[in-house]
Amino acid sequence: MNNMWGDMAQYDPVTWNWVIAVYLFMAGLSAGSVLIGIGMRWYSKDKLTESPILKAAAIIGPVAIILGLACLVFDLTKPFHFWVILVNYNFQSVMALGVLALLAYTPLGIAYGLIVLRHDLPKWGLGFLVPVAQMLLEWRKAIEVLLFILAIGVGAYTGFLISAMNAYPMLNTAVLPALFLVSGLSAGAAANAVVALLMFKVDNHDNELKRMHGLELPVMATEIMFLFMLFCALYFKGGAAAAALASLTTGVWAGVFWIGVVGIGFGIPLVSMLMPAATRHTKGAMLMVACSGLTGVLALRHFILYAGQSYIY
């Protein structure tokens, strides 16, 4: 009998824990929020006014990635030696390429946040940053384009990072980068809605909010498609890869998938679409749907990471 197949719980195979799952969630959330915010600005006819959705993205983008990186650093065996990876690069390493992308993405996200929020800084006691924001304003277009490109890279990188773990059939699939990028868009849209509704007093008649709400179904459908592709790939690969599908029916992570990902993450938003428009677009309903979307994406990151490490070749 090959002891390397099937349920490996007795070997405690998990090397990347919940801290890494939170980091993956935060990185995807940041990238998705920025992509949604900038993309909707480019789509909008009014480019002179900073919309509540863009303001929300300007806050979420840098804050989420900084919190995610803090999780990553303090998960290290020697967290105060994190700077070593910043000066030693192996360009054949996915992690090293990701670090380079994050080194550019994080300060650009902060700079773009200052530009977008320049009129709000004084009321938050940050008026001293207004001259910096005004100085950066003339570089807005270049910063915006670079940040958008880097956000795509950061969103996909979280999937590339764990797909490089060759010993785990569920993780070592080409679908993960696309799945993580799309689920990051879902989380980003949800977080933008929450912050816009709570911080910038946007109402349910706001056109930007309605347009972003309209993205929910196509993004969710794409996310479901990539999940289906992932499970089909495991099934047709056979052997240990097919055995990993047991994570959908047995153990605690099956519950996380069906309750957290499917029931809360997909089910509540889909059911809300059956509600009358007047009810669906109330502040309470939109907050509930957004929070369920965030919960679903966080559950998906945990399911992929933990269930994926429970089955090896």
C-alpha positions as protocol buffer text, in pm:
chain_id: "A"
residue {
  index: 1
  type: MET
  ca { x: 0 y: 0 z: 0 }
}
residue {
  index: 2
  type: ASN
  ca { x: 128 y: 347 z: -91 }
}
residue {
  index: 3
  type: ASN
  ca { x: 112 y: 557 z: 225 }
}
residue {
  index: 4
  type: MET
  ca { x: 160 y: 873 z: 22 }
}
residue {
  index: 5
  type: TRP
  ca { x: -194 y: 858 z: -120 }
}
residue {
  index: 6
  type: GLY
  ca { x: -517 y: 961 z: 43 }
}
residue {
  index: 7
  type: ASP
  ca { x: -576 y: 1135 z: 373 }
}
residue {
  index: 8
  type: MET
  ca { x: -241 y: 1249 z: 515 }
}
residue {
  index: 9
  type: ALA
  ca { x: -372 y: 1405 z: 836 }
}
residue {
  index: 10
  type: GLN
  ca { x: -166 y: 1163 z: 1047 }
}
residue {
  index: 11
  type: TYR
  ca { x: 152 y: 1310 z: 899 }
}
residue {
  index: 12
  type: ASP
  ca { x: 50 y: 1671 z: 976 }
}
residue {
  index: 13
  type: PRO
  ca { x: 153 y: 1785 z: 625 }
}
residue {
  index: 14
  type: VAL
  ca { x: 45 y: 2148 z: 668 }
}
residue {
  index: 15
  type: THR
  ca { x: 344 y: 2378 z: 641 }
}
residue {
  index: 16
  type: TRP
  ca { x: 158 y: 2694 z: 532 }
}
residue {
  index: 17
  type: ASN
  ca { x: -106 y: 2776 z: 793 }
}
residue {
  index: 18
  type: TRP
  ca { x: -393 y: 3021 z: 842 }
}
residue {
  index: 19
  type: VAL
  ca { x: -154 y: 3318 z: 855 }
}
residue {
  index: 20
  type: ILE
  ca { x: -55 y: 3248 z: 494 }
}
residue {
  index: 21
  type: ALA
  ca { x: -423 y: 3203 z: 403 }
}
residue {
  index: 22
  type: VAL
  ca { x: -495 y: 3549 z: 546 }
}
residue {
  index: 23
  type: TYR
  ca { x: -199 y: 3691 z: 352 }
}
residue {
  index: 24
  type: LEU
  ca { x: -328 y: 3535 z: 30 }
}
residue {
  index: 25
  type: PHE
  ca { x: -672 y: 3680 z: 104 }
}
residue {
  index: 26
  type: MET
  ca { x: -538 y: 4028 z: 181 }
}
residue {
  index: 27
  type: ALA
  ca { x: -318 y: 4039 z: -130 }
}
residue {
  index: 28
  type: GLY
  ca { x: -607 y: 3930 z: -352 }
}
residue {
  index: 29
  type: LEU
  ca { x: -843 y: 4174 z: -178 }
}
residue {
  index: 30
  type: SER
  ca { x: -600 y: 4462 z: -232 }
}
residue {
  index: 31
  type: ALA
  ca { x: -542 y: 4380 z: -599 }
}
residue {
  index: 32
  type: GLY
  ca { x: -911 y: 4323 z: -668 }
}
residue {
  index: 33
  type: SER
  ca { x: -1014 y: 4646 z: -497 }
}
residue {
  index: 34
  type: VAL
  ca { x: -762 y: 4850 z: -698 }
}
residue {
  index: 35
  type: LEU
  ca { x: -856 y: 4682 z: -1028 }
}
residue {
  index: 36
  type: ILE
  ca { x: -1226 y: 4748 z: -969 }
}
residue {
  index: 37
  type: GLY
  ca { x: -1170 y: 5107 z: -856 }
}
residue {
  index: 38
  type: ILE
  ca { x: -940 y: 5211 z: -1141 }
}
residue {
  index: 39
  type: GLY
  ca { x: -1132 y: 5010 z: -1401 }
}
residue {
  index: 40
  type: MET
  ca { x: -1458 y: 5181 z: -1309 }
}
residue {
  index: 41
  type: ARG
  ca { x: -1289 y: 5522 z: -1319 }
}
residue {
  index: 42
  type: TRP
  ca { x: -1169 y: 5455 z: -1673 }
}
residue {
  index: 43
  type: TYR
  ca { x: -1518 y: 5338 z: -1769 }
}
residue {
  index: 44
  type: SER
  ca { x: -1687 y: 5642 z: -1612 }
}
residue {
  index: 45
  type: LYS
  ca { x: -1752 y: 5957 z: -1815 }
}
residue {
  index: 46
  type: ASP
  ca { x: -1686 y: 6179 z: -1513 }
}
residue {
  index: 47
  type: LYS
  ca { x: -1312 y: 6159 z: -1453 }
}
residue {
  index: 48
  type: LEU
  ca { x: -1286 y: 6484 z: -1257 }
}
residue {
  index: 49
  type: THR
  ca { x: -1478 y: 6364 z: -950 }
}
residue {
  index: 50
  type: GLU
  ca { x: -1333 y: 6103 z: -717 }
}
residue {
  index: 51
  type: SER
  ca { x: -1615 y: 5850 z: -678 }
}
residue {
  index: 52
  type: PRO
  ca { x: -1687 y: 5679 z: -343 }
}
residue {
  index: 53
  type: ILE
  ca { x: -1587 y: 5345 z: -501 }
}
residue {
  index: 54
  type: LEU
  ca { x: -1248 y: 5483 z: -609 }
}
residue {
  index: 55
  type: LYS
  ca { x: -1196 y: 5641 z: -266 }
}
residue {
  index: 56
  type: ALA
  ca { x: -1274 y: 5307 z: -104 }
}
residue {
  index: 57
  type: ALA
  ca { x: -1021 y: 5134 z: -332 }
}
residue {
  index: 58
  type: ALA
  ca { x: -763 y: 5402 z: -249 }
}
residue {
  index: 59
  type: ILE
  ca { x: -794 y: 5305 z: 119 }
}
residue {
  index: 60
  type: ILE
  ca { x: -833 y: 4928 z: 84 }
}
residue {
  index: 61
  type: GLY
  ca { x: -553 y: 4878 z: -170 }
}
residue {
  index: 62
  type: PRO
  ca { x: -255 y: 4992 z: 41 }
}
residue {
  index: 63
  type: VAL
  ca { x: -404 y: 4900 z: 381 }
}
residue {
  index: 64
  type: ALA
  ca { x: -487 y: 4542 z: 281 }
}
residue {
  index: 65
  type: ILE
  ca { x: -149 y: 4473 z: 121 }
}
residue {
  index: 66
  type: ILE
  ca { x: 40 y: 4619 z: 419 }
}
residue {
  index: 67
  type: LEU
  ca { x: -161 y: 4403 z: 661 }
}
residue {
  index: 68
  type: GLY
  ca { x: -105 y: 4100 z: 439 }
}
residue {
  index: 69
  type: LEU
  ca { x: 269 y: 4158 z: 422 }
}
residue {
  index: 70
  type: ALA
  ca { x: 279 y: 4200 z: 801 }
}
residue {
  index: 71
  type: CYS
  ca { x: 120 y: 3853 z: 832 }
}
residue {
  index: 72
  type: LEU
  ca { x: 377 y: 3713 z: 591 }
}
residue {
  index: 73
  type: VAL
  ca { x: 674 y: 3869 z: 774 }
}
residue {
  index: 74
  type: PHE
  ca { x: 568 y: 3758 z: 1122 }
}
residue {
  index: 75
  type: ASP
  ca { x: 507 y: 3405 z: 999 }
}
residue {
  index: 76
  type: LEU
  ca { x: 880 y: 3379 z: 921 }
}
residue {
  index: 77
  type: THR
  ca { x: 1105 y: 3185 z: 1159 }
}
residue {
  index: 78
  type: LYS
  ca { x: 1316 y: 3500 z: 1190 }
}
residue {
  index: 79
  type: PRO
  ca { x: 1075 y: 3784 z: 1108 }
}
residue {
  index: 80
  type: PHE
  ca { x: 1330 y: 4063 z: 1159 }
}
residue {
  index: 81
  type: HIS
  ca { x: 1550 y: 3910 z: 888 }
}
residue {
  index: 82
  type: PHE
  ca { x: 1283 y: 3962 z: 620 }
}
residue {
  index: 83
  type: TRP
  ca { x: 1506 y: 4220 z: 451 }
}
residue {
  index: 84
  type: VAL
  ca { x: 1733 y: 3938 z: 326 }
}
residue {
  index: 85
  type: ILE
  ca { x: 1486 y: 3849 z: 50 }
}
residue {
  index: 86
  type: LEU
  ca { x: 1483 y: 4215 z: -55 }
}
residue {
  index: 87
  type: VAL
  ca { x: 1853 y: 4210 z: -144 }
}
residue {
  index: 88
  type: ASN
  ca { x: 1893 y: 3852 z: -269 }
}
residue {
  index: 89
  type: TYR
  ca { x: 1695 y: 3761 z: -580 }
}
residue {
  index: 90
  type: ASN
  ca { x: 1663 y: 3437 z: -772 }
}
residue {
  index: 91
  type: PHE
  ca { x: 1475 y: 3533 z: -1087 }
}
residue {
  index: 92
  type: GLN
  ca { x: 1374 y: 3170 z: -1141 }
}
residue {
  index: 93
  type: SER
  ca { x: 1182 y: 3182 z: -812 }
}
residue {
  index: 94
  type: VAL
  ca { x: 812 y: 3273 z: -814 }
}
residue {
  index: 95
  type: MET
  ca { x: 848 y: 3419 z: -465 }
}
residue {
  index: 96
  type: ALA
  ca { x: 1134 y: 3648 z: -567 }
}
residue {
  index: 97
  type: LEU
  ca { x: 938 y: 3781 z: -866 }
}
residue {
  index: 98
  type: GLY
  ca { x: 639 y: 3834 z: -640 }
}
residue {
  index: 99
  type: VAL
  ca { x: 850 y: 4029 z: -391 }
}
residue {
  index: 100
  type: LEU
  ca { x: 967 y: 4258 z: -674 }
}
residue {
  index: 101
  type: ALA
  ca { x: 608 y: 4317 z: -783 }
}
residue {
  index: 102
  type: LEU
  ca { x: 502 y: 4392 z: -424 }
}
residue {
  index: 103
  type: LEU
  ca { x: 796 y: 4631 z: -375 }
}
residue {
  index: 104
  type: ALA
  ca { x: 664 y: 4841 z: -663 }
}
residue {
  index: 105
  type: TYR
  ca { x: 292 y: 4787 z: -599 }
}
residue {
  index: 106
  type: THR
  ca { x: 285 y: 4890 z: -232 }
}
residue {
  index: 107
  type: PRO
  ca { x: 440 y: 5240 z: -258 }
}
residue {
  index: 108
  type: LEU
  ca { x: 248 y: 5308 z: -580 }
}
residue {
  index: 109
  type: GLY
  ca { x: -72 y: 5211 z: -400 }
}
residue {
  index: 110
  type: ILE
  ca { x: 8 y: 5455 z: -118 }
}
residue {
  index: 111
  type: ALA
  ca { x: 91 y: 5731 z: -367 }
}
residue {
  index: 112
  type: TYR
  ca { x: -230 y: 5673 z: -560 }
}
residue {
  index: 113
  type: GLY
  ca { x: -428 y: 5670 z: -237 }
}
residue {
  index: 114
  type: LEU
  ca { x: -290 y: 6015 z: -150 }
}
residue {
  index: 115
  type: ILE
  ca { x: -390 y: 6147 z: -493 }
}
residue {
  index: 116
  type: VAL
  ca { x: -745 y: 6016 z: -477 }
}
residue {
  index: 117
  type: LEU
  ca { x: -802 y: 6115 z: -113 }
}
residue {
  index: 118
  type: ARG
  ca { x: -629 y: 6455 z: -130 }
}
residue {
  index: 119
  type: HIS
  ca { x: -951 y: 6645 z: -48 }
}
residue {
  index: 120
  type: ASP
  ca { x: -1033 y: 6417 z: 247 }
}
residue {
  index: 121
  type: LEU
  ca { x: -691 y: 6421 z: 412 }
}
residue {
  index: 122
  type: PRO
  ca { x: -742 y: 6743 z: 616 }
}
residue {
  index: 123
  type: LYS
  ca { x: -1057 y: 6618 z: 789 }
}
residue {
  index: 124
  type: TRP
  ca { x: -868 y: 6306 z: 897 }
}
residue {
  index: 125
  type: GLY
  ca { x: -587 y: 6511 z: 1049 }
}
residue {
  index: 126
  type: LEU
  ca { x: -353 y: 6433 z: 759 }
}
residue {
  index: 127
  type: GLY
  ca { x: -349 y: 6777 z: 599 }
}
residue {
  index: 128
  type: PHE
  ca { x: 31 y: 6781 z: 604 }
}
residue {
  index: 129
  type: LEU
  ca { x: 21 y: 6518 z: 327 }
}
residue {
  index: 130
  type: VAL
  ca { x: -179 y: 6739 z: 88 }
}
residue {
  index: 131
  type: PRO
  ca { x: 132 y: 6904 z: -67 }
}
residue {
  index: 132
  type: VAL
  ca { x: 270 y: 6555 z: -138 }
}
residue {
  index: 133
  type: ALA
  ca { x: -59 y: 6455 z: -298 }
}
residue {
  index: 134
  type: GLN
  ca { x: -61 y: 6770 z: -512 }
}
residue {
  index: 135
  type: MET
  ca { x: 295 y: 6700 z: -624 }
}
residue {
  index: 136
  type: LEU
  ca { x: 200 y: 6345 z: -723 }
}
residue {
  index: 137
  type: LEU
  ca { x: -113 y: 6460 z: -905 }
}
residue {
  index: 138
  type: GLU
  ca { x: 72 y: 6547 z: -1226 }
}
residue {
  index: 139
  type: TRP
  ca { x: 195 y: 6185 z: -1241 }
}
residue {
  index: 140
  type: ARG
  ca { x: -151 y: 6042 z: -1187 }
}
residue {
  index: 141
  type: LYS
  ca { x: -198 y: 5879 z: -1527 }
}
residue {
  index: 142
  type: ALA
  ca { x: 137 y: 5700 z: -1520 }
}
residue {
  index: 143
  type: ILE
  ca { x: 87 y: 5586 z: -1160 }
}
residue {
  index: 144
  type: GLU
  ca { x: -266 y: 5466 z: -1241 }
}
residue {
  index: 145
  type: VAL
  ca { x: -159 y: 5256 z: -1541 }
}
residue {
  index: 146
  type: LEU
  ca { x: 140 y: 5104 z: -1360 }
}
residue {
  index: 147
  type: LEU
  ca { x: -66 y: 5030 z: -1051 }
}
residue {
  index: 148
  type: PHE
  ca { x: -337 y: 4861 z: -1260 }
}
residue {
  index: 149
  type: ILE
  ca { x: -81 y: 4637 z: -1433 }
}
residue {
  index: 150
  type: LEU
  ca { x: 90 y: 4551 z: -1105 }
}
residue {
  index: 151
  type: ALA
  ca { x: -246 y: 4477 z: -941 }
}
residue {
  index: 152
  type: ILE
  ca { x: -311 y: 4211 z: -1207 }
}
residue {
  index: 153
  type: GLY
  ca { x: 30 y: 4064 z: -1131 }
}
residue {
  index: 154
  type: VAL
  ca { x: -21 y: 4069 z: -754 }
}
residue {
  index: 155
  type: GLY
  ca { x: -368 y: 3913 z: -783 }
}
residue {
  index: 156
  type: ALA
  ca { x: -241 y: 3630 z: -1002 }
}
residue {
  index: 157
  type: TYR
  ca { x: 86 y: 3594 z: -807 }
}
residue {
  index: 158
  type: THR
  ca { x: -94 y: 3463 z: -500 }
}
residue {
  index: 159
  type: GLY
  ca { x: -208 y: 3169 z: -711 }
}
residue {
  index: 160
  type: PHE
  ca { x: 131 y: 3119 z: -879 }
}
residue {
  index: 161
  type: LEU
  ca { x: 296 y: 3117 z: -536 }
}
residue {
  index: 162
  type: ILE
  ca { x: 112 y: 2812 z: -406 }
}
residue {
  index: 163
  type: SER
  ca { x: 82 y: 2641 z: -746 }
}
residue {
  index: 164
  type: ALA
  ca { x: 462 y: 2611 z: -736 }
}
residue {
  index: 165
  type: MET
  ca { x: 424 y: 2354 z: -453 }
}
residue {
  index: 166
  type: ASN
  ca { x: 479 y: 2054 z: -680 }
}
residue {
  index: 167
  type: ALA
  ca { x: 414 y: 1788 z: -417 }
}
residue {
  index: 168
  type: TYR
  ca { x: 46 y: 1877 z: -377 }
}
residue {
  index: 169
  type: PRO
  ca { x: -190 y: 1786 z: -663 }
}
residue {
  index: 170
  type: MET
  ca { x: -465 y: 2032 z: -568 }
}
residue {
  index: 171
  type: LEU
  ca { x: -218 y: 2320 z: -551 }
}
residue {
  index: 172
  type: ASN
  ca { x: 2 y: 2228 z: -845 }
}
residue {
  index: 173
  type: THR
  ca { x: -253 y: 2328 z: -1112 }
}
residue {
  index: 174
  type: ALA
  ca { x: -247 y: 2601 z: -1376 }
}
residue {
  index: 175
  type: VAL
  ca { x: -601 y: 2710 z: -1284 }
}
residue {
  index: 176
  type: LEU
  ca { x: -509 y: 2856 z: -943 }
}
residue {
  index: 177
  type: PRO
  ca { x: -364 y: 3192 z: -1060 }
}
residue {
  index: 178
  type: ALA
  ca { x: -680 y: 3265 z: -1261 }
}
residue {
  index: 179
  type: LEU
  ca { x: -906 y: 3146 z: -978 }
}
residue {
  index: 180
  type: PHE
  ca { x: -725 y: 3361 z: -721 }
}
residue {
  index: 181
  type: LEU
  ca { x: -730 y: 3666 z: -950 }
}
residue {
  index: 182
  type: VAL
  ca { x: -1105 y: 3637 z: -1013 }
}
residue {
  index: 183
  type: SER
  ca { x: -1190 y: 3564 z: -649 }
}
residue {
  index: 184
  type: GLY
  ca { x: -975 y: 3867 z: -558 }
}
residue {
  index: 185
  type: LEU
  ca { x: -1194 y: 4078 z: -789 }
}
residue {
  index: 186
  type: SER
  ca { x: -1500 y: 3943 z: -606 }
}
residue {
  index: 187
  type: ALA
  ca { x: -1350 y: 4030 z: -266 }
}
residue {
  index: 188
  type: GLY
  ca { x: -1232 y: 4369 z: -390 }
}
residue {
  index: 189
  type: ALA
  ca { x: -1575 y: 4467 z: -519 }
}
residue {
  index: 190
  type: ALA
  ca { x: -1735 y: 4356 z: -192 }
}
residue {
  index: 191
  type: ALA
  ca { x: -1484 y: 4549 z: 21 }
}
residue {
  index: 192
  type: ASN
  ca { x: -1523 y: 4860 z: -196 }
}
residue {
  index: 193
  type: ALA
  ca { x: -1898 y: 4844 z: -141 }
}
residue {
  index: 194
  type: VAL
  ca { x: -1860 y: 4811 z: 237 }
}
residue {
  index: 195
  type: VAL
  ca { x: -1617 y: 5102 z: 272 }
}
residue {
  index: 196
  type: ALA
  ca { x: -1809 y: 5324 z: 29 }
}
residue {
  index: 197
  type: LEU
  ca { x: -2136 y: 5260 z: 214 }
}
residue {
  index: 198
  type: LEU
  ca { x: -1991 y: 5308 z: 563 }
}
residue {
  index: 199
  type: MET
  ca { x: -1728 y: 5580 z: 516 }
}
residue {
  index: 200
  type: PHE
  ca { x: -1843 y: 5791 z: 224 }
}
residue {
  index: 201
  type: LYS
  ca { x: -2219 y: 5781 z: 279 }
}
residue {
  index: 202
  type: VAL
  ca { x: -2296 y: 5666 z: -73 }
}
residue {
  index: 203
  type: ASP
  ca { x: -2666 y: 5588 z: -122 }
}
residue {
  index: 204
  type: ASN
  ca { x: -2835 y: 5304 z: -306 }
}
residue {
  index: 205
  type: HIS
  ca { x: -2906 y: 5531 z: -604 }
}
residue {
  index: 206
  type: ASP
  ca { x: -2536 y: 5585 z: -680 }
}
residue {
  index: 207
  type: ASN
  ca { x: -2467 y: 5479 z: -1039 }
}
residue {
  index: 208
  type: GLU
  ca { x: -2111 y: 5365 z: -967 }
}
residue {
  index: 209
  type: LEU
  ca { x: -2232 y: 5137 z: -688 }
}
residue {
  index: 210
  type: LYS
  ca { x: -2504 y: 4993 z: -911 }
}
residue {
  index: 211
  type: ARG
  ca { x: -2254 y: 4929 z: -1192 }
}
residue {
  index: 212
  type: MET
  ca { x: -2017 y: 4754 z: -954 }
}
residue {
  index: 213
  type: HIS
  ca { x: -2308 y: 4552 z: -815 }
}
residue {
  index: 214
  type: GLY
  ca { x: -2379 y: 4448 z: -1175 }
}
residue {
  index: 215
  type: LEU
  ca { x: -2032 y: 4290 z: -1197 }
}
residue {
  index: 216
  type: GLU
  ca { x: -2122 y: 4047 z: -921 }
}
residue {
  index: 217
  type: LEU
  ca { x: -2292 y: 3781 z: -1134 }
}
residue {
  index: 218
  type: PRO
  ca { x: -2034 y: 3756 z: -1418 }
}
residue {
  index: 219
  type: VAL
  ca { x: -1743 y: 3753 z: -1170 }
}
residue {
  index: 220
  type: MET
  ca { x: -1914 y: 3486 z: -959 }
}
residue {
  index: 221
  type: ALA
  ca { x: -1992 y: 3278 z: -1270 }
}
residue {
  index: 222
  type: THR
  ca { x: -1626 y: 3297 z: -1376 }
}
residue {
  index: 223
  type: GLU
  ca { x: -1513 y: 3197 z: -1027 }
}
residue {
  index: 224
  type: ILE
  ca { x: -1746 y: 2895 z: -1030 }
}
residue {
  index: 225
  type: MET
  ca { x: -1617 y: 2799 z: -1375 }
}
residue {
  index: 226
  type: PHE
  ca { x: -1255 y: 2803 z: -1256 }
}
residue {
  index: 227
  type: LEU
  ca { x: -1344 y: 2594 z: -952 }
}
residue {
  index: 228
  type: PHE
  ca { x: -1516 y: 2344 z: -1181 }
}
residue {
  index: 229
  type: MET
  ca { x: -1206 y: 2336 z: -1402 }
}
residue {
  index: 230
  type: LEU
  ca { x: -985 y: 2277 z: -1098 }
}
residue {
  index: 231
  type: PHE
  ca { x: -1188 y: 1979 z: -979 }
}
residue {
  index: 232
  type: CYS
  ca { x: -1217 y: 1836 z: -1333 }
}
residue {
  index: 233
  type: ALA
  ca { x: -839 y: 1860 z: -1373 }
}
residue {
  index: 234
  type: LEU
  ca { x: -789 y: 1666 z: -1050 }
}
residue {
  index: 235
  type: TYR
  ca { x: -1043 y: 1400 z: -1152 }
}
residue {
  index: 236
  type: PHE
  ca { x: -898 y: 1337 z: -1498 }
}
residue {
  index: 237
  type: LYS
  ca { x: -540 y: 1341 z: -1371 }
}
residue {
  index: 238
  type: GLY
  ca { x: -625 y: 1036 z: -1161 }
}
residue {
  index: 239
  type: GLY
  ca { x: -419 y: 875 z: -885 }
}
residue {
  index: 240
  type: ALA
  ca { x: -330 y: 1100 z: -593 }
}
residue {
  index: 241
  type: ALA
  ca { x: -483 y: 1400 z: -772 }
}
residue {
  index: 242
  type: ALA
  ca { x: -822 y: 1230 z: -794 }
}
residue {
  index: 243
  type: ALA
  ca { x: -788 y: 1118 z: -431 }
}
residue {
  index: 244
  type: ALA
  ca { x: -764 y: 1486 z: -334 }
}
residue {
  index: 245
  type: LEU
  ca { x: -1128 y: 1527 z: -437 }
}
residue {
  index: 246
  type: ALA
  ca { x: -1214 y: 1350 z: -109 }
}
residue {
  index: 247
  type: SER
  ca { x: -1160 y: 1693 z: 49 }
}
residue {
  index: 248
  type: LEU
  ca { x: -1502 y: 1787 z: -92 }
}
residue {
  index: 249
  type: THR
  ca { x: -1684 y: 1513 z: 99 }
}
residue {
  index: 250
  type: THR
  ca { x: -1485 y: 1435 z: 412 }
}
residue {
  index: 251
  type: GLY
  ca { x: -1327 y: 1627 z: 697 }
}
residue {
  index: 252
  type: VAL
  ca { x: -1363 y: 1980 z: 829 }
}
residue {
  index: 253
  type: TRP
  ca { x: -1254 y: 2139 z: 503 }
}
residue {
  index: 254
  type: ALA
  ca { x: -1548 y: 1988 z: 317 }
}
residue {
  index: 255
  type: GLY
  ca { x: -1769 y: 2184 z: 558 }
}
residue {
  index: 256
  type: VAL
  ca { x: -1565 y: 2500 z: 497 }
}
residue {
  index: 257
  type: PHE
  ca { x: -1612 y: 2458 z: 121 }
}
residue {
  index: 258
  type: TRP
  ca { x: -1984 y: 2378 z: 114 }
}
residue {
  index: 259
  type: ILE
  ca { x: -2090 y: 2612 z: 393 }
}
residue {
  index: 260
  type: GLY
  ca { x: -1835 y: 2894 z: 363 }
}
residue {
  index: 261
  type: VAL
  ca { x: -1759 y: 2904 z: -9 }
}
residue {
  index: 262
  type: VAL
  ca { x: -2079 y: 2769 z: -167 }
}
residue {
  index: 263
  type: GLY
  ca { x: -2346 y: 2847 z: 92 }
}
residue {
  index: 264
  type: ILE
  ca { x: -2231 y: 3189 z: 213 }
}
residue {
  index: 265
  type: GLY
  ca { x: -2000 y: 3308 z: -65 }
}
residue {
  index: 266
  type: PHE
  ca { x: -2217 y: 3205 z: -362 }
}
residue {
  index: 267
  type: GLY
  ca { x: -2557 y: 3122 z: -212 }
}
residue {
  index: 268
  type: ILE
  ca { x: -2643 y: 3446 z: -31 }
}
residue {
  index: 269
  type: PRO
  ca { x: -2550 y: 3677 z: -325 }
}
residue {
  index: 270
  type: LEU
  ca { x: -2741 y: 3454 z: -569 }
}
residue {
  index: 271
  type: VAL
  ca { x: -3049 y: 3441 z: -347 }
}
residue {
  index: 272
  type: SER
  ca { x: -3034 y: 3820 z: -305 }
}
residue {
  index: 273
  type: MET
  ca { x: -3068 y: 3857 z: -682 }
}
residue {
  index: 274
  type: LEU
  ca { x: -3416 y: 3704 z: -654 }
}
residue {
  index: 275
  type: MET
  ca { x: -3524 y: 3981 z: -419 }
}
residue {
  index: 276
  type: PRO
  ca { x: -3712 y: 4287 z: -553 }
}
residue {
  index: 277
  type: ALA
  ca { x: -3475 y: 4560 z: -673 }
}
residue {
  index: 278
  type: ALA
  ca { x: -3600 y: 4804 z: -407 }
}
residue {
  index: 279
  type: THR
  ca { x: -3508 y: 4556 z: -133 }
}
residue {
  index: 280
  type: ARG
  ca { x: -3188 y: 4429 z: -294 }
}
residue {
  index: 281
  type: HIS
  ca { x: -3044 y: 4780 z: -324 }
}
residue {
  index: 282
  type: THR
  ca { x: -3102 y: 4891 z: 34 }
}
residue {
  index: 283
  type: LYS
  ca { x: -2793 y: 4965 z: 241 }
}
residue {
  index: 284
  type: GLY
  ca { x: -2850 y: 4670 z: 474 }
}
residue {
  index: 285
  type: ALA
  ca { x: -2897 y: 4421 z: 191 }
}
residue {
  index: 286
  type: MET
  ca { x: -2589 y: 4544 z: 4 }
}
residue {
  index: 287
  type: LEU
  ca { x: -2376 y: 4522 z: 318 }
}
residue {
  index: 288
  type: MET
  ca { x: -2502 y: 4169 z: 386 }
}
residue {
  index: 289
  type: VAL
  ca { x: -2420 y: 4055 z: 31 }
}
residue {
  index: 290
  type: ALA
  ca { x: -2077 y: 4221 z: 40 }
}
residue {
  index: 291
  type: CYS
  ca { x: -1987 y: 4064 z: 376 }
}
residue {
  index: 292
  type: SER
  ca { x: -2101 y: 3721 z: 254 }
}
residue {
  index: 293
  type: GLY
  ca { x: -1880 y: 3762 z: -53 }
}
residue {
  index: 294
  type: LEU
  ca { x: -1579 y: 3849 z: 162 }
}
residue {
  index: 295
  type: THR
  ca { x: -1648 y: 3550 z: 388 }
}
residue {
  index: 296
  type: GLY
  ca { x: -1672 y: 3320 z: 87 }
}
residue {
  index: 297
  type: VAL
  ca { x: -1338 y: 3432 z: -57 }
}
residue {
  index: 298
  type: LEU
  ca { x: -1165 y: 3400 z: 281 }
}
residue {
  index: 299
  type: ALA
  ca { x: -1313 y: 3049 z: 317 }
}
residue {
  index: 300
  type: LEU
  ca { x: -1194 y: 2962 z: -34 }
}
residue {
  index: 301
  type: ARG
  ca { x: -836 y: 3065 z: 48 }
}
residue {
  index: 302
  type: HIS
  ca { x: -841 y: 2848 z: 362 }
}
residue {
  index: 303
  type: PHE
  ca { x: -998 y: 2553 z: 181 }
}
residue {
  index: 304
  type: ILE
  ca { x: -747 y: 2559 z: -106 }
}
residue {
  index: 305
  type: LEU
  ca { x: -447 y: 2601 z: 123 }
}
residue {
  index: 306
  type: TYR
  ca { x: -539 y: 2348 z: 393 }
}
residue {
  index: 307
  type: ALA
  ca { x: -720 y: 2084 z: 184 }
}
residue {
  index: 308
  type: GLY
  ca { x: -452 y: 2122 z: -81 }
}
residue {
  index: 309
  type: GLN
  ca { x: -176 y: 2039 z: 167 }
}
residue {
  index: 310
  type: SER
  ca { x: -364 y: 1738 z: 302 }
}
residue {
  index: 311
  type: TYR
  ca { x: -309 y: 1529 z: -13 }
}
residue {
  index: 312
  type: ILE
  ca { x: 30 y: 1472 z: -171 }
}
residue {
  index: 313
  type: TYR
  ca { x: 167 y: 1275 z: -464 }
}
